[in-house]
């Protein structure tokens, strides 16, 4: 039996509340297909309270030696007034850079029973399945020089958009390899008509593509991509792009699917280690009330099974179970809508998670 090690970081607020549900679903889905050993560490606000730092060195060491990290969410009002370099989010950035997770994967998938929850028309989003691959550790968010200075008595703000060809080719490879396991199409998004660095991006993506002749490659300027995502989103399979364009486009794509409580994410390095976490935060307004939607956390765990643990079948089963419970009409509050036909039922976090387990396999 395959043996895998994961580090579990529940974090704060609904992160800590939802993590036990994801682990229960994981145990039920994996069964005896693999032996998954896990260790749980405090991370984020709770670690600040206990140890004075959001991420201890031993947590990063454990993360480095694990196959994957499953993370809830961090932060909350209690820690909002701390200086930026002492906030819970500091641990998040440290973990991502400490593991060199440069590829951020954000699927935007519409579950058929929720197609009406999108702000777009039903037929535009039903069956939607896009994967946005965003470069996470380079580009304008990290480029130097940066800052605001006074020059000739005028304040000047400056950031630098910089990518070298190795950063571009590794994220392009990730996108091509993911497309090979999906519908075989990659659209690379840039602004090559205006920015030289993104002309380099386009050139390197084309060069890297030579090793993936089975994948169809297209290019799109970012302004057009934003428009096409809301005009005809189903034309896309995998979208690969830089850090800032990816930040914006992944939020647009996310909203095509309806709710923050449904969105998983993964950040991978080139050893296939990953950090798996829901897109949402700690939701202090609803934490502890047993009403949060556990599905984004559960779907993040499913991505972990697929991408870092090689347990594709268990991942498929979890996703099918989520589809099934939604098809049965179960809804947590965030995805519950007025329902004149009484075809849906408002459920708690516990009930939703138990229903997913009951629907497995
Ligand atoms: P949030 O995602 O926590 O909440 C936004 C809104 O969505 C809230 O009304 C919340 O109740 C709702 N919501 C979120 N997840 C839900 C779920 N699973 N089920 C039902 N409803 C859900 O964002 P925020 O309010 O801006 O941030 C709250 C805290 O979380 C802040 O401290 C912020 O810094 C932190 N945060 C952490 C991460 C992370 O750890 N990656 C990401 C975003 C925000």
Short mmCIF file of N, CA, C and O and ligand atoms in Angstrom, two decimals, residues 14 73-76 89 92 260-261 277 279-286 292-293 334, ligand 1:
data_model
loop_
_atom_site.label_atom_id
_atom_site.label_comp_id
_atom_site.label_asym_id
_atom_site.label_seq_id
_atom_site.Cartn_x
_atom_site.Cartn_y
_atom_site.Cartn_z
N UNK A 14 -13.12 29.59 10.42
CA UNK A 14 -13.73 28.42 9.78
C UNK A 14 -12.66 27.47 9.21
O UNK A 14 -12.96 26.32 8.92
N UNK A 73 -7.44 28.22 6.72
CA UNK A 73 -7.30 29.65 6.40
C UNK A 73 -6.77 30.31 7.66
O UNK A 73 -6.91 29.77 8.75
N UNK A 74 -6.16 31.48 7.49
CA UNK A 74 -5.59 32.15 8.66
C UNK A 74 -6.07 33.59 8.76
O UNK A 74 -6.43 34.21 7.77
N UNK A 75 -6.04 34.10 9.99
CA UNK A 75 -6.33 35.52 10.22
C UNK A 75 -7.64 35.73 10.95
O UNK A 75 -8.39 34.79 11.22
N UNK A 76 -7.90 37.00 11.27
CA UNK A 76 -9.13 37.36 11.97
C UNK A 76 -8.92 38.67 12.70
O UNK A 76 -7.79 39.16 12.80
N UNK A 89 -0.87 36.31 8.03
CA UNK A 89 -0.60 36.10 6.59
C UNK A 89 0.90 35.96 6.31
O UNK A 89 1.30 35.42 5.29
N UNK A 92 1.70 32.47 5.79
CA UNK A 92 1.26 31.98 4.48
C UNK A 92 2.30 32.24 3.41
O UNK A 92 2.68 31.34 2.64
N UNK A 260 -17.98 31.65 -3.09
CA UNK A 260 -16.67 31.51 -2.47
C UNK A 260 -16.54 30.19 -1.69
O UNK A 260 -15.47 29.60 -1.61
N UNK A 261 -17.64 29.73 -1.16
CA UNK A 261 -17.63 28.49 -0.36
C UNK A 261 -17.42 27.23 -1.19
O UNK A 261 -17.37 26.13 -0.64
N UNK A 277 -5.57 24.63 -0.37
CA UNK A 277 -6.38 25.46 0.53
C UNK A 277 -7.60 26.01 -0.20
O UNK A 277 -7.55 26.26 -1.40
N UNK A 279 -10.18 28.90 -1.39
CA UNK A 279 -9.92 30.29 -1.75
C UNK A 279 -10.42 31.24 -0.65
O UNK A 279 -9.85 32.30 -0.42
N UNK A 280 -11.46 30.82 0.08
CA UNK A 280 -12.02 31.73 1.08
C UNK A 280 -11.10 31.90 2.29
O UNK A 280 -10.16 31.14 2.48
N UNK A 281 -11.44 32.92 3.11
CA UNK A 281 -10.67 33.17 4.33
C UNK A 281 -11.30 32.52 5.54
O UNK A 281 -11.95 31.47 5.42
N UNK A 282 -11.13 33.15 6.71
CA UNK A 282 -11.54 32.53 7.97
C UNK A 282 -12.99 32.86 8.36
O UNK A 282 -13.48 32.37 9.37
N UNK A 283 -13.64 33.73 7.56
CA UNK A 283 -15.06 34.08 7.78
C UNK A 283 -15.42 34.27 9.25
O UNK A 283 -16.26 33.54 9.79
N UNK A 284 -14.81 35.26 9.92
CA UNK A 284 -15.08 35.45 11.36
C UNK A 284 -16.56 35.68 11.64
O UNK A 284 -17.04 35.35 12.74
N UNK A 285 -17.30 36.22 10.65
CA UNK A 285 -18.73 36.50 10.87
C UNK A 285 -19.57 35.24 11.07
O UNK A 285 -20.65 35.30 11.65
N UNK A 286 -19.09 34.10 10.62
CA UNK A 286 -19.90 32.87 10.76
C UNK A 286 -19.14 31.74 11.45
O UNK A 286 -19.67 30.63 11.61
N UNK A 292 -20.95 27.20 7.92
CA UNK A 292 -20.03 27.43 6.79
C UNK A 292 -20.11 26.28 5.80
O UNK A 292 -20.38 25.13 6.18
N UNK A 293 -19.86 26.61 4.56
CA UNK A 293 -19.86 25.58 3.50
C UNK A 293 -18.51 24.83 3.53
O UNK A 293 -17.46 25.43 3.33
N UNK A 334 -24.77 29.80 2.21
CA UNK A 334 -24.16 30.65 1.17
C UNK A 334 -24.62 30.29 -0.24
O UNK A 334 -24.57 31.12 -1.14
P1 LIG B 1 -13.67 35.56 3.84
O1 LIG B 1 -13.43 34.73 2.65
O2 LIG B 1 -13.25 35.00 5.14
O3 LIG B 1 -15.23 35.93 3.96
C1 LIG B 1 -15.92 36.71 2.97
C2 LIG B 1 -17.44 36.43 3.06
O4 LIG B 1 -17.71 35.14 2.52
C3 LIG B 1 -17.95 36.42 4.50
O5 LIG B 1 -19.24 36.96 4.53
C4 LIG B 1 -18.00 34.96 4.85
O6 LIG B 1 -18.99 34.62 5.82
C5 LIG B 1 -18.30 34.31 3.50
N1 LIG B 1 -17.68 32.98 3.40
C6 LIG B 1 -16.37 32.71 3.22
N2 LIG B 1 -16.16 31.40 3.19
C7 LIG B 1 -17.36 30.81 3.37
C8 LIG B 1 -17.79 29.46 3.46
N3 LIG B 1 -16.95 28.42 3.35
N4 LIG B 1 -19.11 29.22 3.67
C9 LIG B 1 -19.98 30.25 3.76
N5 LIG B 1 -19.64 31.53 3.68
C10 LIG B 1 -18.34 31.83 3.50
O7 LIG B 1 -12.94 36.97 3.57
P2 LIG B 1 -12.75 38.23 4.54
O8 LIG B 1 -13.99 38.43 5.36
O9 LIG B 1 -12.26 39.29 3.67
O10 LIG B 1 -11.55 37.84 5.51
C11 LIG B 1 -11.73 37.30 6.84
C12 LIG B 1 -10.36 36.94 7.40
O11 LIG B 1 -9.79 35.88 6.60
C13 LIG B 1 -9.35 38.08 7.36
O12 LIG B 1 -8.58 38.03 8.54
C14 LIG B 1 -8.51 37.79 6.15
O13 LIG B 1 -7.21 38.32 6.27
C15 LIG B 1 -8.49 36.27 6.18
N6 LIG B 1 -8.23 35.65 4.85
C16 LIG B 1 -7.39 34.59 4.84
C17 LIG B 1 -7.15 33.92 3.65
C18 LIG B 1 -6.24 32.74 3.67
O14 LIG B 1 -5.92 32.23 4.73
N7 LIG B 1 -5.79 32.26 2.53
C19 LIG B 1 -7.79 34.33 2.47
C20 LIG B 1 -8.68 35.41 2.53
C21 LIG B 1 -8.90 36.07 3.74
#
